[in-house]
Structures are given as C-alpha cells and as structure tokens.
Phi, psi and omega in degrees: 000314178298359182265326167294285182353311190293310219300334171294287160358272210287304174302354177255343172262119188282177163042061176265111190286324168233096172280148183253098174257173189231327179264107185238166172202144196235163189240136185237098182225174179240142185282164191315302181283074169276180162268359154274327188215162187276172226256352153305142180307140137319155198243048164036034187221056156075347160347282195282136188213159179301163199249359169187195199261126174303180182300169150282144193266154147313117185296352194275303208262346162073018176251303175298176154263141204264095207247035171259130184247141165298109189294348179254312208254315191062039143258008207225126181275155163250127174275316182223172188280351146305311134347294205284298192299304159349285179301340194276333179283328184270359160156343191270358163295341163250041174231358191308130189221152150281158211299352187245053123280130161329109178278155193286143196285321191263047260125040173328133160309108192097356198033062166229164154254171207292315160334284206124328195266116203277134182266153139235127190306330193274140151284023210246002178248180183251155189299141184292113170267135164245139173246134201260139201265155166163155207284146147355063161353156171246300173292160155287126195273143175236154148315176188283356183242354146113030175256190187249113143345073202248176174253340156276162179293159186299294178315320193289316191295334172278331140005272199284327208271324184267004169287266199314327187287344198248331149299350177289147161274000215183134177308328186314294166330293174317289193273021130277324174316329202274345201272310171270017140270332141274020160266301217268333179304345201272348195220079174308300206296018206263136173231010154190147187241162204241126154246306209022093190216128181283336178252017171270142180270168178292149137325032205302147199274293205229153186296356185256120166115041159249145170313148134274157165313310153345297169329320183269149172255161172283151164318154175290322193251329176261001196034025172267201179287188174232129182229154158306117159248333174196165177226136167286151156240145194310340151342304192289010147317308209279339181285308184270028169061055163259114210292167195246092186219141182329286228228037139324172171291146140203193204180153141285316153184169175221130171220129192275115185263137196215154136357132193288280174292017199352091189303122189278226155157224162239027175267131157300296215240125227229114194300128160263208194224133175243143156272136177241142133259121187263155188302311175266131214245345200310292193268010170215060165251351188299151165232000000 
C-alpha cells in the first residue's frame, strides 16, 4: 500500500521529464495488416486463430519479449540481463544443461509448454485471466432467491464499505462513493470497465483526488491529447487473492488515460498514462 501512496504523491507533479511511478501501463497495438492475425474482425465462433506462433516470451517474467537467450543450455529466453540473473540465482543455475543435453523436464524448450501456454519462473505475478466483454446491466443481476451476486459474503462487504465510509472526510465523498456502489451493483463481478469515447468520464469512487484536465500529460511520443479510455476496479484484487487487510494492495480505481489517435510509431511498447485513486484522500491531494 505505501508504494501507491508515493505514487499519488508523484502523480500530482505536472510536466515531469522522467516521473517516477510504480503504476504504469503500456500501450501495444498492431496495424489492421500484420503478420499474426488476420487484417478481418474475429467472426467469435470458436475458429479464430493467430496466423503464426506469437514471440517468445521472457522465462523469468512471461511479460516481456525474450530476444535475449541463455548462453549454456540456449532454451530458456530473457528480456533483459537482469532477468537472466534473477533465474539463474533463484534455480536455473542447477537445471541448466547445455543444448546437447537432455533438458530438465520442468524447463520446457522455449518457455512454452507441450499446451502452447508459456511457464514463467518468478513467483511475483499474478494469474492470467481471459475477460469476458459484455454490455451494462440496467438492472441488478440477482439470483433464484431474489439476492444480488457478490463475489464476497455480504457481512464482509457491509464491513468494508462501513470502514471506507467513515474514512471520507466529506459528504461529497460519502455520496459518490454511495453512488459507485450502486453503478456497480448492476454487474458485481466487473473488475474494468472500457469506453474509448472522447466525451467519456471515469466512475470516480469518491469526488476528491480526481483529475483535471490540466493533470494528463500530452502523449510522450506524438505530444497530442490523452483521453480516457478504461479503468480498473478494485474487485479484480479479490481474483488474485489480495488479502483484505489495512496494509494490503488496494485501490478506488485506477483509470487509463491513452494517446487521442493512438499514435503509431517505431515503439513496440508505448508508455501511457494512470491516474490512481485511493478510498482515502485526505493525506495525499497536497501538491
């Protein structure tokens, strides 16, 4: 939790040539004609498939691409030598074989498994989800006894909500907050919601610690605007088993500010911009 705290800090000082944020998000796209997928919509009927094997991935972190190689055994990829040094001190230094050895069996050739689906060694990420889209509720979805859907027990949830409620410093607060639990109530399980809209706004939890326009920086690379496109909510914490505690991860929302044109270029991977919110706002809106 004290690494968002900074990051709100930090996040308040405009026209920062290097900011120093610990919550970052990068933007990745492909032009329509590529060499993986086809330059047609998916037609969703179970089909559809990449048009080749996508990169190798890094072995440590499974984020990056790995176009760094293990100099003894040459199966196992890296994004950086950093990387490479982590695994090798945390174990692949005794599974290491050179290539014309049989390789150890828990060290799949390529950091792929026989699946297709890629292991990665560090135990610092969180799991792979596929999220599924789908429109607004209007209603509340309920169950066959006429309750509301949680992903927690009820008792835990009026908890939490009468904790964080007593921490607002201002009615202001209170009645957005009370306001975003009923927007969210119509889809409890939703952990982001997508506009890519030019006039849409964020879901703000609570009215203090939100941006101005002033607050977005211009894209890094095309200096044009950053408009809002999605936000995370704090739900998805409960899929990766963040314990619910004062000094836990947690969050109000994080909302993703992206390039106006989503601008192309010679970058693969294209720094955007996060606003974080936290439930409480008191001690950290000073600039």
């Amino acid at each position: 939790m004290a690494c968002l705290l900074k990051d709100q800090h930090e996040q308040w000082k405009r026209n920062q040539d290097k900011p120093s944020r610990s919550v970052k998000v990068f933007r990745c796209q492909l032009p329509r004609y590529n060499s993986f997928y086809s330059s047609e919509p998916p037609k969703n009927n179970g089909k559809d498939k990449p048009s080749s094997d996508g990169a190798v991935l890094c072995g440590w972190c499974g984020t990056w691409r790995g176009d760094k190689v293990c100099g003894s055994c040459r199966r196992v990829h890296y994004c950086s030598e950093k990387h490479q040094a982590v695994h090798w001190k945390s174990g692949h230094k005794r599974r290491c074989l050179p290539s014309s050895i049989s390789q150890d069996a828990s060290e799949p050739s390529n950091n792929r498994t026989l699946s297709g689906v890629q292991e990665v060694a560090s135990n610092g990420l969180w799991p792979e989800y596929e999220i599924a889209i789908t429109d607004e509720c209007e209603d509340k979805v309920s169950d066959d006894n006429g309750q509301v859907n949680l992903l927690i027990s009820s008792s835990r949830v009026d908890e939490s909500i009468e904790a964080l409620m007593d921490s607002f410093g201002g009615e202001d607060d209170k009645k957005s907050w009370a306001s975003f639990q009923e927007r969210i109530s119509r889809t409890p399980e939703q952990v982001l919601r997508y506009y890519r809209d030019a006039v849409a706004k964020p879901l703000w939890p609570t009215s203090s610690g939100q941006p101005s326009k002033a607050d977005i920086p211009k894209c890094n690379y095309c200096c044009g605007q950053r408009t809002f496109e999605f936000q995370v909510l704090p739900q998805i914490l409960y899929y990766f088993g963040v314990e619910n505690d004062a000094q836990s991860l947690d969050w109000a929302t994080i909302a993703v500010y992206t390039c106006e044109s989503s601008c192309d270029g010679n970058v693969a991977y294209k720094e955007e911009f996060a606003w974080v919110q936290i439930a409480s706002q008191s001690s950290t809106t000073q600039r």
